[in-house]
XYZ file of C-alpha atoms in Angstrom:
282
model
C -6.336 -49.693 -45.700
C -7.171 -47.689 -42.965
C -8.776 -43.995 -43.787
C -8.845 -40.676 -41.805
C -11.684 -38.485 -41.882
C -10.791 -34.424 -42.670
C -13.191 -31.366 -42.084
C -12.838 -28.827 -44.128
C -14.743 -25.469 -43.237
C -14.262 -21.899 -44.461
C -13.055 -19.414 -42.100
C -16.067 -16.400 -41.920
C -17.456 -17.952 -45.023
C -19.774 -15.441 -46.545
C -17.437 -12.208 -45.354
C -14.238 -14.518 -46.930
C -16.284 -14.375 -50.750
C -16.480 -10.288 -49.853
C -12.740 -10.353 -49.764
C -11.646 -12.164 -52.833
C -12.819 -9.536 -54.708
C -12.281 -6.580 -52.512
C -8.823 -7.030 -50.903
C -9.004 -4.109 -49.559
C -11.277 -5.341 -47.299
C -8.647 -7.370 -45.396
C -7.991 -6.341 -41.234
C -11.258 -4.568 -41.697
C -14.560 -4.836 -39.685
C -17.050 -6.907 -42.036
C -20.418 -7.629 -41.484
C -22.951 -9.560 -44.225
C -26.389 -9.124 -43.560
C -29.779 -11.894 -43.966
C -31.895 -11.400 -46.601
C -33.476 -8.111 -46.695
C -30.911 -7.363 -44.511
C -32.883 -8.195 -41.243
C -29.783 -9.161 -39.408
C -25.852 -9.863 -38.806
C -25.062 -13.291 -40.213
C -21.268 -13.516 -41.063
C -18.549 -11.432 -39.626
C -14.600 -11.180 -39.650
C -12.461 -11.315 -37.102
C -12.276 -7.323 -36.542
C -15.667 -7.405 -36.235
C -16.019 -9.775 -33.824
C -13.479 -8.254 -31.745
C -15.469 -5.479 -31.611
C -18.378 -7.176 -30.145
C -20.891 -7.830 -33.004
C -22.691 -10.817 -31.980
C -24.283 -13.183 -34.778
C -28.004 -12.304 -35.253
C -27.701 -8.670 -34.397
C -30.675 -6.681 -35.838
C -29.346 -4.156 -38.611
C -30.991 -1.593 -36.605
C -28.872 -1.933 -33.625
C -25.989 -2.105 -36.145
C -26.463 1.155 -37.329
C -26.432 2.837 -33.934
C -22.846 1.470 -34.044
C -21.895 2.587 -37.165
C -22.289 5.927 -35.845
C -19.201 5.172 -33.327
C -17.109 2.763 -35.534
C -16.291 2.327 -38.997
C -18.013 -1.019 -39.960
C -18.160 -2.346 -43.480
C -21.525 -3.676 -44.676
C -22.920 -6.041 -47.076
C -26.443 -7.463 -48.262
C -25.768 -11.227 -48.888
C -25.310 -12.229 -51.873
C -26.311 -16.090 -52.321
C -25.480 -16.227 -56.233
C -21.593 -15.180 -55.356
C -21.564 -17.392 -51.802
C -22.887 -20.408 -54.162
C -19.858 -19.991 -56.499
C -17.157 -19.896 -54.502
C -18.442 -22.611 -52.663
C -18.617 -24.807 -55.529
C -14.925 -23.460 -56.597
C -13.616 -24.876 -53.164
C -15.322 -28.174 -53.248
C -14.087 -28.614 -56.933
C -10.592 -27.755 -55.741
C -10.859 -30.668 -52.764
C -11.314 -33.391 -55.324
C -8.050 -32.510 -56.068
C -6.809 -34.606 -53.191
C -9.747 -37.650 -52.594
C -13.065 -38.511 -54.887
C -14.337 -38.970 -51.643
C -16.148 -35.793 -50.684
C -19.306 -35.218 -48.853
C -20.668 -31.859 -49.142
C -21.610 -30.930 -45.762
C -22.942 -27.695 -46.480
C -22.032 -24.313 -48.017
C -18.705 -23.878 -46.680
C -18.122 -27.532 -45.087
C -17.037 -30.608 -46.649
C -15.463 -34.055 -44.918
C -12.914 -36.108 -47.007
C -11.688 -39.115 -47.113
C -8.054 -39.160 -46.660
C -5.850 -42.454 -46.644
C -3.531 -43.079 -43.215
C -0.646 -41.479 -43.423
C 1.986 -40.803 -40.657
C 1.361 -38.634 -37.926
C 4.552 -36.623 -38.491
C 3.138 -36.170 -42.334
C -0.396 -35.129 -40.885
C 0.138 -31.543 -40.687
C 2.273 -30.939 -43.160
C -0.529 -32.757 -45.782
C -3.399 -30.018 -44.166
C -1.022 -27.182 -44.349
C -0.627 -28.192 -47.908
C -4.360 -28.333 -48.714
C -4.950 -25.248 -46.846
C -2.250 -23.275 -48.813
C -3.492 -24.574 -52.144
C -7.266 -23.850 -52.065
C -6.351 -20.444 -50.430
C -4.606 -19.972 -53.426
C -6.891 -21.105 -55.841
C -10.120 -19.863 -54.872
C -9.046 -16.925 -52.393
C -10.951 -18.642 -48.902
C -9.053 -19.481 -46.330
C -9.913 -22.467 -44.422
C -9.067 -24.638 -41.143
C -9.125 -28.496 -40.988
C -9.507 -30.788 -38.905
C -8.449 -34.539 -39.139
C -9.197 -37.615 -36.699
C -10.301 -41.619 -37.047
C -14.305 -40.426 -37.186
C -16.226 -37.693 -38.593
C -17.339 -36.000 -34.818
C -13.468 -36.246 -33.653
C -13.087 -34.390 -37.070
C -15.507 -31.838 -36.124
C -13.446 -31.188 -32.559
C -10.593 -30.874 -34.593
C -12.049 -28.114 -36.969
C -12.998 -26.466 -34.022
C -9.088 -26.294 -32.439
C -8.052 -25.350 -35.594
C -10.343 -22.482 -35.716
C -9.835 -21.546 -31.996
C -6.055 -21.727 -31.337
C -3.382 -19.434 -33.267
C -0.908 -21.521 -32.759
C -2.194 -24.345 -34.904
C -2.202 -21.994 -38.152
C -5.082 -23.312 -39.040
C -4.992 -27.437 -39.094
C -5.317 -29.976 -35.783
C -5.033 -33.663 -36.171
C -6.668 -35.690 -33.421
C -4.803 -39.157 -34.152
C -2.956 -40.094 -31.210
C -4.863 -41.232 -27.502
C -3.184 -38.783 -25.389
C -4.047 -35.614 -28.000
C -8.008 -37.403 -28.321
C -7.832 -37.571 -24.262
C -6.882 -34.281 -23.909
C -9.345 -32.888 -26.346
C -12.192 -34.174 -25.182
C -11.547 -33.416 -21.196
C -11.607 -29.987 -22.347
C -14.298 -29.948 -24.454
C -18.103 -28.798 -23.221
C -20.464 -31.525 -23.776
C -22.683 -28.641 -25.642
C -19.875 -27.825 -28.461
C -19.844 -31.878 -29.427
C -21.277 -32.199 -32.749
C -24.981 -33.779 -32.395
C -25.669 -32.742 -28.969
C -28.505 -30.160 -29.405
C -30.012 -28.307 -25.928
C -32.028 -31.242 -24.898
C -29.030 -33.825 -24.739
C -27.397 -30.781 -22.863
C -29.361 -30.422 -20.336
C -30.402 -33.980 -20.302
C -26.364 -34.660 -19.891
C -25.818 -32.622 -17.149
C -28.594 -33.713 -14.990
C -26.604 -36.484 -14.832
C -23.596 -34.617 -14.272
C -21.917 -35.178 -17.022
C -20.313 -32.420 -18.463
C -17.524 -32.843 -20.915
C -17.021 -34.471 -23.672
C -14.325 -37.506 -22.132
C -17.274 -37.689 -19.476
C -19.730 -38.733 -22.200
C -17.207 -41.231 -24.117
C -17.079 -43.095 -20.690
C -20.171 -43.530 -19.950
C -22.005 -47.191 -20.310
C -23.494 -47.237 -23.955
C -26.535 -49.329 -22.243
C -27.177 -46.250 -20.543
C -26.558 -43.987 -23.232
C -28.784 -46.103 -25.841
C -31.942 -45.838 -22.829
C -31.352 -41.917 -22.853
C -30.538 -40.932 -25.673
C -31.248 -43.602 -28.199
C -29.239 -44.617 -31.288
C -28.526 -40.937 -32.031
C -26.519 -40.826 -28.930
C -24.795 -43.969 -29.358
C -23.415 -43.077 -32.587
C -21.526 -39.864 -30.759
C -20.487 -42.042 -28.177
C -18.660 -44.712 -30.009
C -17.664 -41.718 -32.428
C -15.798 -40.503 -29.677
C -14.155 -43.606 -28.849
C -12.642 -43.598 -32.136
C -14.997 -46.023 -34.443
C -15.915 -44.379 -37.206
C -20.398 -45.029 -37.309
C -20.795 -41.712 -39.591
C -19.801 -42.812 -43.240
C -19.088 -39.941 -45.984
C -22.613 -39.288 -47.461
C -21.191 -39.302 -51.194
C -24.674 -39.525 -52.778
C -27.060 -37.058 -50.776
C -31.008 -37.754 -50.870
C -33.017 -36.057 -53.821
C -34.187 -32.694 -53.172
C -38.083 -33.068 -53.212
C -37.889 -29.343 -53.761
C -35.932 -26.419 -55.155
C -36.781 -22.842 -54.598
C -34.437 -19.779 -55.385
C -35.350 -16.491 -53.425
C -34.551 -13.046 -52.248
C -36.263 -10.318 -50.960
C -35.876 -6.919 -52.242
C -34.052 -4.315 -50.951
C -36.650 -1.791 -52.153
C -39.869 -1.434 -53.356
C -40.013 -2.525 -57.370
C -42.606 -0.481 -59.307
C -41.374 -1.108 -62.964
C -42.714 -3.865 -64.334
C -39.229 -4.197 -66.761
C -36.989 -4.379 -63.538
C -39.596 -6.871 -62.269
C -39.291 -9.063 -65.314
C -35.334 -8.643 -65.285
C -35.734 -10.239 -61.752
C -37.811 -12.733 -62.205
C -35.903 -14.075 -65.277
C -32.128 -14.262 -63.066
C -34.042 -15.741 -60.395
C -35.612 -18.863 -63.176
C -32.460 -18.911 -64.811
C -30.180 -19.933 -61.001
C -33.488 -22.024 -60.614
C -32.992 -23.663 -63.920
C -28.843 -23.676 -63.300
C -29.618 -25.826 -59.600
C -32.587 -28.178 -61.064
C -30.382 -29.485 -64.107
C -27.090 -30.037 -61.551
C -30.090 -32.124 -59.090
């Protein structure tokens, strides 16, 4: 039987976790900060309509705090963690098959179903682990793992697609990939890019097209695999058993100076305790 790969990625993951637990935070302006809250690294929507770029220094931040009211937050990796492993329990719901792609992405295996039943399946999976875990997600489903990723990124980008794209048909895969930048394909970093368009080729169809003789002398297997992922054959597989870690490390910088030896100790021992909790799931 034939089998459909799906993308699952939360929406504004870290500000998303914020929200479960203060709903009052919903329509708002939300920002998350790095450790030792050196910069912007998650955002909602509001806040990106207001401009905040990813990576903004908190010190710029704060100039515009001054002008608009902006809701921030020092990450918090324990909380992020959890919910993250409350959503990836809650996909096993539909498929064993789940590769863990990183904090707030998973792929799935999901068997062929009808086109017409397609979006009606995501919309179902959406709905449920919204309400299960509180994160809203998008999805995106196609024949291979990168036309997965485009998807994802449709569902993410257009309104109209409340939050699931399925890239199953020719003319829809076509489409998709004339429009799509050969930089936002998943795989091609800034040297394929520029490599890519020395050679005029610019879009994603463009790259699918191309000879894979040509594409195996310049970019090597790497760039055969995205080719022929393109095309629709599947060369990614679900990773369902990831490497072992060959280390673990659980850290956080302060937010201010510690000078009491007791509140040092109380740190330390949460810290070997998560490091303890992630060495005995390894």
């Amino acid at each position: 039987m034939t089998t459909l790969f799906a993308l699952i990625d939360c929406n504004n993951f870290y500000v998303s976790c914020e929200h479960v637990f203060q709903p009052t935070l919903w329509g708002k302006p939300v920002v998350v900060l790095s450790n030792n809250d050196g910069c912007v690294i998650a955002r909602s929507e509001e806040a990106k309509a207001l401009g905040i770029p990813m990576g903004l220094p908190a010190f710029q931040l704060a100039d515009r705090l001054q002008e608009q009211p902006i809701d921030v937050f020092s990450s918090n990796y324990a909380l992020y963690g959890d919910m993250s492993a409350r959503v990836m329990t809650t996909l096993a719901q539909w498929t064993p098959d789940v590769e863990v792609y990183s904090i707030d992405e998973a792929f799935l295996h999901l068997s062929a179903l009808p086109s017409e039943a397609l979006m009606t399946y995501g919309q179902t999976m959406r709905t449920t682990i919204q309400q299960w875990t509180g994160i809203p997600v998008s999805i995106g489903i196609g024949p291979t793992k990168t036309l997965a990723k485009l998807a994802n990124r449709l569902a993410k980008r257009s309104p109209e697609a409340r939050g699931v794209v399925t890239l199953t048909s020719p003319t829809e895969v076509e489409a998709t990939l004339a429009q799509t930048p050969i930089e936002d394909i998943w795989g091609i970093g800034p040297g394929y890019t520029r490599r890519l368009k020395a050679k005029d080729i610019r879009t994603a169809l463009q790259l699918r097209n191309v000879h894979g003789q040509w594409i195996r002398q310049q970019l090597g297997v790497v760039g055969l695999r995205i080719v022929w992922e393109l095309r629709g054959i599947a060369c990614l597989p679900l990773e369902l058993c990831p490497p072992p870690k060959q280390s673990l490390m659980v850290s956080r910088f302060f937010g201010r100076p510690i000078t009491a030896l007791t509140e040092m100790r109380e740190a330390v021992a949460t810290y070997m305790t998560r490091a303890a909790e992630k060495l005995r799931r390894a």
